[in-house]
Coordinates of C-alpha atoms in Angstrom, one line a residue:
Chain A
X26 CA 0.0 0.0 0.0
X27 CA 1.3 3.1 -0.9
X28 CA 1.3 6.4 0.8
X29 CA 2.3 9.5 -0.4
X30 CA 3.5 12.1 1.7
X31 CA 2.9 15.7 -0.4
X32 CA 6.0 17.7 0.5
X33 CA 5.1 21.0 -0.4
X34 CA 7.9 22.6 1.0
X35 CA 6.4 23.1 4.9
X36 CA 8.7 21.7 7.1
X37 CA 10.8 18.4 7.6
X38 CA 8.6 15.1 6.8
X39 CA 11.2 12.9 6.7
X40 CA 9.9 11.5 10.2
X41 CA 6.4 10.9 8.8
X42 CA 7.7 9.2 6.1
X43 CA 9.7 7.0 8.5
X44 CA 6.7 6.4 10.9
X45 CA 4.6 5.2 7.9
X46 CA 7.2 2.8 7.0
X47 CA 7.5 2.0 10.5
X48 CA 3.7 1.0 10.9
X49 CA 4.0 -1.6 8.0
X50 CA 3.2 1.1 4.8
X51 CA 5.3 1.9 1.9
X52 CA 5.7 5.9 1.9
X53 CA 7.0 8.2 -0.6
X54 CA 7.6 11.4 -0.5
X55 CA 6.3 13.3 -3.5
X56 CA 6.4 17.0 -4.8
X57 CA 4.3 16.8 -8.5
X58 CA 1.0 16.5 -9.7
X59 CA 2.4 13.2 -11.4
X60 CA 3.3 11.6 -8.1
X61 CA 0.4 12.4 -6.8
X62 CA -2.2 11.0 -9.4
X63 CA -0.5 7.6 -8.4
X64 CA -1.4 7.6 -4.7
X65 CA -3.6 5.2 -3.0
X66 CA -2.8 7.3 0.1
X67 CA -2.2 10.6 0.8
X68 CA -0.8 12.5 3.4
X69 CA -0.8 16.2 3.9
X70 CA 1.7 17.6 6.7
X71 CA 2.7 21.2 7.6
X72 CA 4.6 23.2 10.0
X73 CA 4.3 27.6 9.3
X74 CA 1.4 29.9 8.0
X75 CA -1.3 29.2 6.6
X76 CA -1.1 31.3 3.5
X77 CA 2.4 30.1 2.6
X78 CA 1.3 26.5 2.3
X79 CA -1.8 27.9 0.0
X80 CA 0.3 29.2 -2.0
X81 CA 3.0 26.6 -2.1
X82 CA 0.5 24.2 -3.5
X83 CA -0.7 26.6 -5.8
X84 CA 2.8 27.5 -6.7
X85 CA 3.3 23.9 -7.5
X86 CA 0.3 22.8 -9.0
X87 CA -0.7 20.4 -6.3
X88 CA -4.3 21.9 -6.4
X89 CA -6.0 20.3 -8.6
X90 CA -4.7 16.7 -8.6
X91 CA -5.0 17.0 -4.8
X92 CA -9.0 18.4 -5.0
X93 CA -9.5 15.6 -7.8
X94 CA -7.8 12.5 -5.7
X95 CA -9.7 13.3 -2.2
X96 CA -12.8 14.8 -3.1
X97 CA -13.6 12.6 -6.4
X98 CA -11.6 10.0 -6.2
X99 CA -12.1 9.6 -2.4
X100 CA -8.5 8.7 -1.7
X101 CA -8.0 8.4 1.8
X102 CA -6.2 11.4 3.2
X103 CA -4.3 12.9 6.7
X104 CA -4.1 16.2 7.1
X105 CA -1.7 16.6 10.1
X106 CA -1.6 20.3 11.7
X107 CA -1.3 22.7 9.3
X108 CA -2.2 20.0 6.8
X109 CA -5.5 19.6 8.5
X110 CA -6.4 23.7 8.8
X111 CA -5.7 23.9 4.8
X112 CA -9.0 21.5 4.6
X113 CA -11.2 24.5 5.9
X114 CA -12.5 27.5 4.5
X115 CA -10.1 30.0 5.8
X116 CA -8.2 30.7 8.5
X117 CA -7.3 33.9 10.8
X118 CA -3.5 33.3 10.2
X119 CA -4.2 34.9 6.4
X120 CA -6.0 36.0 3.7
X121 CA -6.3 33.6 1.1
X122 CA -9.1 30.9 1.1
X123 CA -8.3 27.4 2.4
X124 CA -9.0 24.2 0.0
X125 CA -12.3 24.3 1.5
X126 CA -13.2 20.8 1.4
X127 CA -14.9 20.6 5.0
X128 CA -17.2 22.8 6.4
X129 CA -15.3 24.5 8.9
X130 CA -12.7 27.4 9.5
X131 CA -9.7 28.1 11.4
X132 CA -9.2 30.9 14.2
X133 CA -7.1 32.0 16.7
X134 CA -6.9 30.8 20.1
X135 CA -8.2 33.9 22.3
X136 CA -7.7 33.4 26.0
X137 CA -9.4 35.9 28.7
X138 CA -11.0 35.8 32.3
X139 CA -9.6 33.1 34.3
X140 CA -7.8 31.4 31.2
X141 CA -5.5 34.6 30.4
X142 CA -2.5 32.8 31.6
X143 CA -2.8 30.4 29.2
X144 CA 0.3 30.7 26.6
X145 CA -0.7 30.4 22.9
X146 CA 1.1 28.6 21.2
X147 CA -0.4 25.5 22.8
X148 CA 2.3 23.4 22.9
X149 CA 3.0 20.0 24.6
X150 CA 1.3 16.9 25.0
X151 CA -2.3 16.6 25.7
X152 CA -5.1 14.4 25.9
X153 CA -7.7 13.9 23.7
X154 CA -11.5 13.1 24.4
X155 CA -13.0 10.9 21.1
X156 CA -16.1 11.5 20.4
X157 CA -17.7 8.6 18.4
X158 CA -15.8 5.4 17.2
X159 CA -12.9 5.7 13.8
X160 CA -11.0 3.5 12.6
X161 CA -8.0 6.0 12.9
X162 CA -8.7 4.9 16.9
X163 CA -9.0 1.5 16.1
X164 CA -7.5 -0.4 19.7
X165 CA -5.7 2.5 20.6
X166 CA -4.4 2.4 24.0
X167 CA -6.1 3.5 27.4
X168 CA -5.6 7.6 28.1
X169 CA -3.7 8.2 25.1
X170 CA -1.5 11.5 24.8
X171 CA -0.5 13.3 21.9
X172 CA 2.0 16.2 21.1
X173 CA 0.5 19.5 19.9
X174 CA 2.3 22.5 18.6
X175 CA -0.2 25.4 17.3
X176 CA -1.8 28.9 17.7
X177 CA -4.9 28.4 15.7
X178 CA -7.7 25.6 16.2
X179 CA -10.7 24.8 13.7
X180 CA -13.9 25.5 14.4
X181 CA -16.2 22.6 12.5
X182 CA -20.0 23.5 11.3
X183 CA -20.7 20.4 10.6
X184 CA -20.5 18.5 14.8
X185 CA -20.7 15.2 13.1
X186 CA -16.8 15.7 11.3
X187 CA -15.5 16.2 15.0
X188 CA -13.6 12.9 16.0
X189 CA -11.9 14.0 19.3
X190 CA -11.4 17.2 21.1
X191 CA -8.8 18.1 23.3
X192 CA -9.3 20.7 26.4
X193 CA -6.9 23.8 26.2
X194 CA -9.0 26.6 27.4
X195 CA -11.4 25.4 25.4
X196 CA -12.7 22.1 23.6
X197 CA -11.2 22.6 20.7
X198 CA -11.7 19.9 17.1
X199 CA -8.0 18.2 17.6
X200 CA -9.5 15.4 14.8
X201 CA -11.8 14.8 12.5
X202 CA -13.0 12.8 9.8
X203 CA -15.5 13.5 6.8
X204 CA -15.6 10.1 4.9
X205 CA -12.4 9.0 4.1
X206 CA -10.6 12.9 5.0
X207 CA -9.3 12.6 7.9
X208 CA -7.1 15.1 9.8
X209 CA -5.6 15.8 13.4
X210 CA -4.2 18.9 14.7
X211 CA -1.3 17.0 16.8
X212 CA 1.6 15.8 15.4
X213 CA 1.5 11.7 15.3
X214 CA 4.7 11.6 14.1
X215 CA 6.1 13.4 17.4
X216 CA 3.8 10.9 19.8
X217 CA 5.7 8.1 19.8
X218 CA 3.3 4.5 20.1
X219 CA -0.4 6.6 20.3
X220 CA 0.9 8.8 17.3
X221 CA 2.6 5.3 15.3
X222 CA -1.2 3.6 16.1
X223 CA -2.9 6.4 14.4
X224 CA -0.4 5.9 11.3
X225 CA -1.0 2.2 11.4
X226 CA -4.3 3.1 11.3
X227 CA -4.6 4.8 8.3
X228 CA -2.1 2.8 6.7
X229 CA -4.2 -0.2 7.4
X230 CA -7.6 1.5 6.1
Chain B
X15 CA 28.7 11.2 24.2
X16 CA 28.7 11.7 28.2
X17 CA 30.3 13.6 30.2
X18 CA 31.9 13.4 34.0
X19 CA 31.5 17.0 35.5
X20 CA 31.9 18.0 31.9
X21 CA 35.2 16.0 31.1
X22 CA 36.2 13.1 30.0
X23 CA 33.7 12.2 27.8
X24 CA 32.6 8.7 27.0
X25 CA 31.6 7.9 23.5
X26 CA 28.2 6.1 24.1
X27 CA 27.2 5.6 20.5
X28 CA 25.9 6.8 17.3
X29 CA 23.4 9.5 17.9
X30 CA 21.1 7.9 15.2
X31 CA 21.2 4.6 17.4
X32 CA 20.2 6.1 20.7
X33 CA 17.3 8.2 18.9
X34 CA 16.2 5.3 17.7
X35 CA 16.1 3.0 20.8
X36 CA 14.7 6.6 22.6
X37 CA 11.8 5.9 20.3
X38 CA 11.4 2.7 21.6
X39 CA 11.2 3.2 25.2
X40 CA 8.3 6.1 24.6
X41 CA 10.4 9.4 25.8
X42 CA 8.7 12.5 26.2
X43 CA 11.0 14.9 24.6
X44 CA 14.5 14.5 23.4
X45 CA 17.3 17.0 24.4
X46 CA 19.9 16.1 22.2
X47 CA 23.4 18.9 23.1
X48 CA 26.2 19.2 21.1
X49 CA 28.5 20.0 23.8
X50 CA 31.6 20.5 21.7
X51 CA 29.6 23.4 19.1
X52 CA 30.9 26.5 20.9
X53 CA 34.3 25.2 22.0
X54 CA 34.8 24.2 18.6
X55 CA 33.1 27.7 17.5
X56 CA 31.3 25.7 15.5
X57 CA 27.4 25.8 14.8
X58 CA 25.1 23.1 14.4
X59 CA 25.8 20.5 12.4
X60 CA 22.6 20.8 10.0
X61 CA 22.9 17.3 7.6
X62 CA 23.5 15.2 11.2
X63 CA 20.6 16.9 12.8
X64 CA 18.1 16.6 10.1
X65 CA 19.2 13.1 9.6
X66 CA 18.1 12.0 13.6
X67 CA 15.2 14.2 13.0
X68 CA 13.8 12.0 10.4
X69 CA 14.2 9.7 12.8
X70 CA 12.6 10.5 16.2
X71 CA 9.3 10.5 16.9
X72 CA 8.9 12.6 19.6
X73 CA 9.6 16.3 20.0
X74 CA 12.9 17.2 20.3
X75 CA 15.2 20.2 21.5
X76 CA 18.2 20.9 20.8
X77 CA 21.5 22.6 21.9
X78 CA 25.1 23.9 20.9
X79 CA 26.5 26.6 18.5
X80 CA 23.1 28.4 18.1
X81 CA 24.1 32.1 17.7
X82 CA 22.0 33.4 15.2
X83 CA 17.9 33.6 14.2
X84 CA 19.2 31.9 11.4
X85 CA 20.3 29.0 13.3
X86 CA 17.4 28.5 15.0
X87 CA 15.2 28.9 12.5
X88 CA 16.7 26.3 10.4
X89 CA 16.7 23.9 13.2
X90 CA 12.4 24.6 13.1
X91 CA 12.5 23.8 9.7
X92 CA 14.1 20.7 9.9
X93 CA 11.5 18.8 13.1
X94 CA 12.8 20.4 16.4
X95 CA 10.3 22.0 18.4
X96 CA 12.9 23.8 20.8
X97 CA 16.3 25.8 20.4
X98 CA 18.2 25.2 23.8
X99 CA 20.8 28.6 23.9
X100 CA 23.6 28.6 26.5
X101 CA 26.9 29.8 25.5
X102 CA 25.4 32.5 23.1
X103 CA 23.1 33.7 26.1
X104 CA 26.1 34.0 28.3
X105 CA 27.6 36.3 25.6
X106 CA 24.8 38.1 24.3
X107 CA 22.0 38.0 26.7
X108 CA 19.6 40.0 24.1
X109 CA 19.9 37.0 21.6
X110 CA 17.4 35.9 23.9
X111 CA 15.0 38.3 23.4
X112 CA 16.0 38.7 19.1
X113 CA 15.1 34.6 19.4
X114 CA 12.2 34.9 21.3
X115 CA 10.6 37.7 19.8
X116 CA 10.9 36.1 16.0
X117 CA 10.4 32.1 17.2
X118 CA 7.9 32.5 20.1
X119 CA 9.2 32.5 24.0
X120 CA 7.8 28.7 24.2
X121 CA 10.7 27.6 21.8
X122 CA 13.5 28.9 23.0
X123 CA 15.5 27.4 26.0
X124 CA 18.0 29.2 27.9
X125 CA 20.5 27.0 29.4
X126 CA 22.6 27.8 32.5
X127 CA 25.7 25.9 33.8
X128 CA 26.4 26.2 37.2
X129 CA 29.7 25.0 39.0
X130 CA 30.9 25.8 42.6
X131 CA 33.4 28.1 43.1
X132 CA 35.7 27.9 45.9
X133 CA 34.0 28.8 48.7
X134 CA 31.0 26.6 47.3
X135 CA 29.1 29.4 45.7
X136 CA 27.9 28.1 42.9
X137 CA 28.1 30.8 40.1
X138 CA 27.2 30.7 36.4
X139 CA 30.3 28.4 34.5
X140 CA 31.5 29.5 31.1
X141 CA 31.9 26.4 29.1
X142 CA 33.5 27.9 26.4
X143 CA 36.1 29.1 28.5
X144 CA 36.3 26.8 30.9
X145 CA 36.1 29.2 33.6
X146 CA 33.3 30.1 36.1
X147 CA 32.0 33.5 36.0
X148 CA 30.6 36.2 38.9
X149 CA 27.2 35.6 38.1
X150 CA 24.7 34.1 40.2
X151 CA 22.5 31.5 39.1
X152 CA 19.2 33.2 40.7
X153 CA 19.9 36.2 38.7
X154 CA 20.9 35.3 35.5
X155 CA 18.1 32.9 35.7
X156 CA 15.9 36.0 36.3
X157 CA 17.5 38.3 33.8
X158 CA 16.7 35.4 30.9
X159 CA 13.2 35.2 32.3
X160 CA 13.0 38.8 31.5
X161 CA 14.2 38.9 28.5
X162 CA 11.3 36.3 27.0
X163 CA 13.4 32.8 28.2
X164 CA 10.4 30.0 27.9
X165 CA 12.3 27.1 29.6
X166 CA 15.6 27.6 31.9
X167 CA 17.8 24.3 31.4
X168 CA 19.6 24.1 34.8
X169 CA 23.0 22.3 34.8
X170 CA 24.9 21.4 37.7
X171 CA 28.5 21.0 36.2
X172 CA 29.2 19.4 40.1
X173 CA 27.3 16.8 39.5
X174 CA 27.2 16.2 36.0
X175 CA 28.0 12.8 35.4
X176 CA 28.3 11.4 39.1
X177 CA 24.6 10.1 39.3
X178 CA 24.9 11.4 43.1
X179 CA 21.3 13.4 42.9
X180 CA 21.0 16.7 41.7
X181 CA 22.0 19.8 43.3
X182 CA 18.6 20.2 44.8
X183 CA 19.4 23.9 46.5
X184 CA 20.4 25.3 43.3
X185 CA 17.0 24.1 41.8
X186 CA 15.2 25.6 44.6
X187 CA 16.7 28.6 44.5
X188 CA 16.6 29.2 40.9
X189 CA 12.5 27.6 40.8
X190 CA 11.3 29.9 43.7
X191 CA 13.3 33.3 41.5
X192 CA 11.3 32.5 38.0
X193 CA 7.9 31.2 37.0
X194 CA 8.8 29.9 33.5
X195 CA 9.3 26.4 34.2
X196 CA 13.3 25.2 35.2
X197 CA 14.0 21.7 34.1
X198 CA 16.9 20.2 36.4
X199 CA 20.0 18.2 35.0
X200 CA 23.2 17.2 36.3
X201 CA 23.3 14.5 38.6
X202 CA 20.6 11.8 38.4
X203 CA 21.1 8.1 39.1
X204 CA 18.2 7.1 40.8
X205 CA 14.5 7.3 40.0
X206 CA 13.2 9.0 43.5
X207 CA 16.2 11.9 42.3
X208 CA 13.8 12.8 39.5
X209 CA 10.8 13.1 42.9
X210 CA 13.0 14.8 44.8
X211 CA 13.7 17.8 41.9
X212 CA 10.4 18.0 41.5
X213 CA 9.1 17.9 45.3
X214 CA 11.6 19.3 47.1
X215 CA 13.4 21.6 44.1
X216 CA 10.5 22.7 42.8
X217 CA 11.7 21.5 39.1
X218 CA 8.7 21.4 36.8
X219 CA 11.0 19.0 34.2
X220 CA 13.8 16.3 35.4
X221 CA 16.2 15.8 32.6
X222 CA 19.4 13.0 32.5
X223 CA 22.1 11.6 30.7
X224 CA 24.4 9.0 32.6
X225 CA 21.2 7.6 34.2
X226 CA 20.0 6.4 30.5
X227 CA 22.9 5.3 29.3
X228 CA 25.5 3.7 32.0
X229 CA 24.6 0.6 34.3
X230 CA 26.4 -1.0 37.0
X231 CA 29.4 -0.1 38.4
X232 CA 32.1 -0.2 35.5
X233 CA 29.2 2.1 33.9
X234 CA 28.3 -0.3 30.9
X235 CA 26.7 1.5 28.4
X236 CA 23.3 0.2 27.9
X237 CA 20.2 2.5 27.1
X238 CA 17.2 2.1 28.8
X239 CA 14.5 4.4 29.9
X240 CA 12.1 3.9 32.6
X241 CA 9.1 2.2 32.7
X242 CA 6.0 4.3 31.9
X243 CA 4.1 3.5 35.1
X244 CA 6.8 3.6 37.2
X245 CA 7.9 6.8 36.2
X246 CA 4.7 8.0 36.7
X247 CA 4.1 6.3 40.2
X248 CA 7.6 8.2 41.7
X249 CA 6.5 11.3 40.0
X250 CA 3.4 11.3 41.2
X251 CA 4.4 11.1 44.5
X252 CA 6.2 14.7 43.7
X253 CA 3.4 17.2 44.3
X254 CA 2.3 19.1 41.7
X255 CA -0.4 18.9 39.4
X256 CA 1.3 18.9 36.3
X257 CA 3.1 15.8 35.2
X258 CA 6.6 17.1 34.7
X259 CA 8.1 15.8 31.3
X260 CA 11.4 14.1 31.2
X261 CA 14.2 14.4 28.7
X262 CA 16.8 11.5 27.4
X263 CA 20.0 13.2 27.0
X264 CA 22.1 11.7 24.2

């Protein structure tokens, strides 16, 4: 089974692309539409702002085959962090409009009151609360913890493509899944054996 | 490599290696220090890092040769989630606030070596030079705070190495001076030192090195990690209500 991982120019995937191969998959890393088309999996990382990865998949043409593979196609797809906020409409962090292919947006986290001490970003590990069964959670272990690393959260529209939320503040979406889209705002590749699981996961979808 | 009281250093295997039995054993966050970057006036070594970056999966930090935005930047770019700064902070105290500023206070680490001086003060140790300084640990650790610090990394040069317990009234004194939180290193070699930095020092992070790495008496290299629940049953006997993260030094 092969997975590609779209390396768009937003941050080191090399551990993804190991993780994957650790959890049993064949991964690639892949930068053209051409590499793309061939995927039977996809997966969409991303560390930095939101409106430099827009445009480094416009830049590169990844648009297109991208929209065509998930949303026609129904590829299976991970969005991790920024990966996952480039799935909504828009976000706070810019201007231009996200891929738009779930009905939700992306905004800051604003703390006041009794949460104003709260540092943004959120960064550590956290738990998460799941909110109806996935196979991405498929005998995952008791209490699991994953690492998080971000200043902006989506907000979903649509309740049913929440999967888990994690308390910061807030409940805040830290996964969902709309069909075969699926997305987390923590970094699996950074959580050691919960984050490896959720790879497996997928990989085994 | 590790170090006794910052000298003769052991070679305890390929970096790659350790990250990858680190991954294994389920650590919270990898420090990873070049401790030879400065002294060498060398920075980072970029290919090396962003090969054992590919490799870890957890978040890492790392530390040695960072002197410019530049550096650290790069070092984001490439999977780690922390820049630990320690002879550049020493020199240029602002860096900390430049790095800050442009990365975000939650990234950047300052790091403070601390070795007695003769009439067992312990004062702020220059590495690079290899002397000790006039600067107490309190204040510099204060004085980093200040200038947007998100994490102090405090070294006991004393202890380094020795796995006799950390130097739990330099923690305390630096914990009660500064609210960012103060991970403790230098000194660990038994599980209830990592409670007692935490209880009685105040530390909210308990980092090691010689612990990890050395067993038995003719300190055999062999790296290990504790076991989840036991870590978390000698921790939690530490006060607190935040579980305090622990760091493999390799």
């Amino acid at each position: 089974m092969s997975v590609i991982v779209v390396d768009y120019g937003m941050g080191n995937i090399g551990s993804i692309v190991n993780m994957v191969r650790k959890a049993g998959g064949q991964a690639v890393s892949a930068s053209t539409p051409g590499e793309i088309e061939k995927a039977e999996k996809l997966i969409l990382p991303g560390v930095g702002a939101f409106d430099n990865g827009i445009q480094n998949l416009r830049a590169m043409g990844l648009v297109d085959v991208l929209r065509r593979k998930v949303i026609e196609e129904e590829t299976p797809i991970l969005g991790i962090c920024l990966g996952m906020q480039l799935f909504t409409k828009s976000s706070e962090e810019g201007s231009l409009p996200g891929l738009g292919w779930i009905n939700a947006k992306t905004v800051r986290f604003r703390f006041e009151g009794e949460n104003a001490s709260l540092r943004v970003p959120h960064m550590g590990w956290n738990r998460i609360e799941i909110a109806r069964p996935s196979p991405l959670y498929r005998d995952m272990f008791e209490d699991p913890g994953f690492y998080f690393v971000h200043s902006y959260h989506v907000v979903c529209e649509d309740r049913a493509d929440v999967l888990s939320t994690t308390r910061y503040g807030i409940d805040f979406v830290s996964s969902l899944q709309k069909g075969r889209l699926f997305a987390t705002q923590f970094h699996p590749e950074k959580s050691h054996k919960f984050g490896l699981k959720v790879i497996e996961n997928f990989v085994g979808l | 490599m590790k170090t006794v009281r910052f000298k003769n250093p052991t070679y305890v295997g390929d970096p790659i290696n350790a990250v990858r039995i680190f991954n294994d054993k389920e650590v919270d966050e990898l420090v990873l220090l070049d401790i030879e970057a400065s002294r060498r006036g060398a920075g980072p070594d970029f290919p090396l890092l962003s090969k054992i970056s590919r490799e870890a999966f957890m978040p890492m930090g790392y530390g040695g040769g960072v002197r410019s935005l530049e550096d650290a930047r790069r070092l984001f770019s490439i999977g780690f989630e922390k820049v630990i700064i320690n002879a550049c902070a020493l020199e240029r105290p602002e860096f900390i606030q430049q790095a800050s500023s442009a990365c975000g206070s939650q990234s950047i680490v300052a790091s403070i070596d601390v070795k007695k001086n003769f009439w067992g003060q312990g004062r702020v140790y220059d590495h690079v030079r290899g002397r000790p300084t006039s600067l107490s640990p309190r204040d510099f650790a204060v004085r980093l705070e200040r200038l947007g610090a998100g994490e102090i990394a405090l070294n006991s040069v004393d202890r380094d190495g020795t796995m006799s317990g950390y130097d739990l009234d330099l923690v305390r004194a630096v914990c009660q001076a500064v609210r960012i939180p103060v991970i403790a290193m230098g000194g660990a070699g038994r599980l209830e030192d990592f409670r007692d930095a935490v209880r009685f020092g105040g530390a909210s992070a308990v980092a090691a090195g010689s612990f990890f790495v050395f067993h038995g008496r003719h300190r055999a290299v062999l790296i290990t990690y504790p076991d989840k629940s036991e870590l978390k049953k000698t921790l939690a006997s530490g006060g607190g209500d935040q579980e305090p993260g622990q760091a493999g030094r390799a």
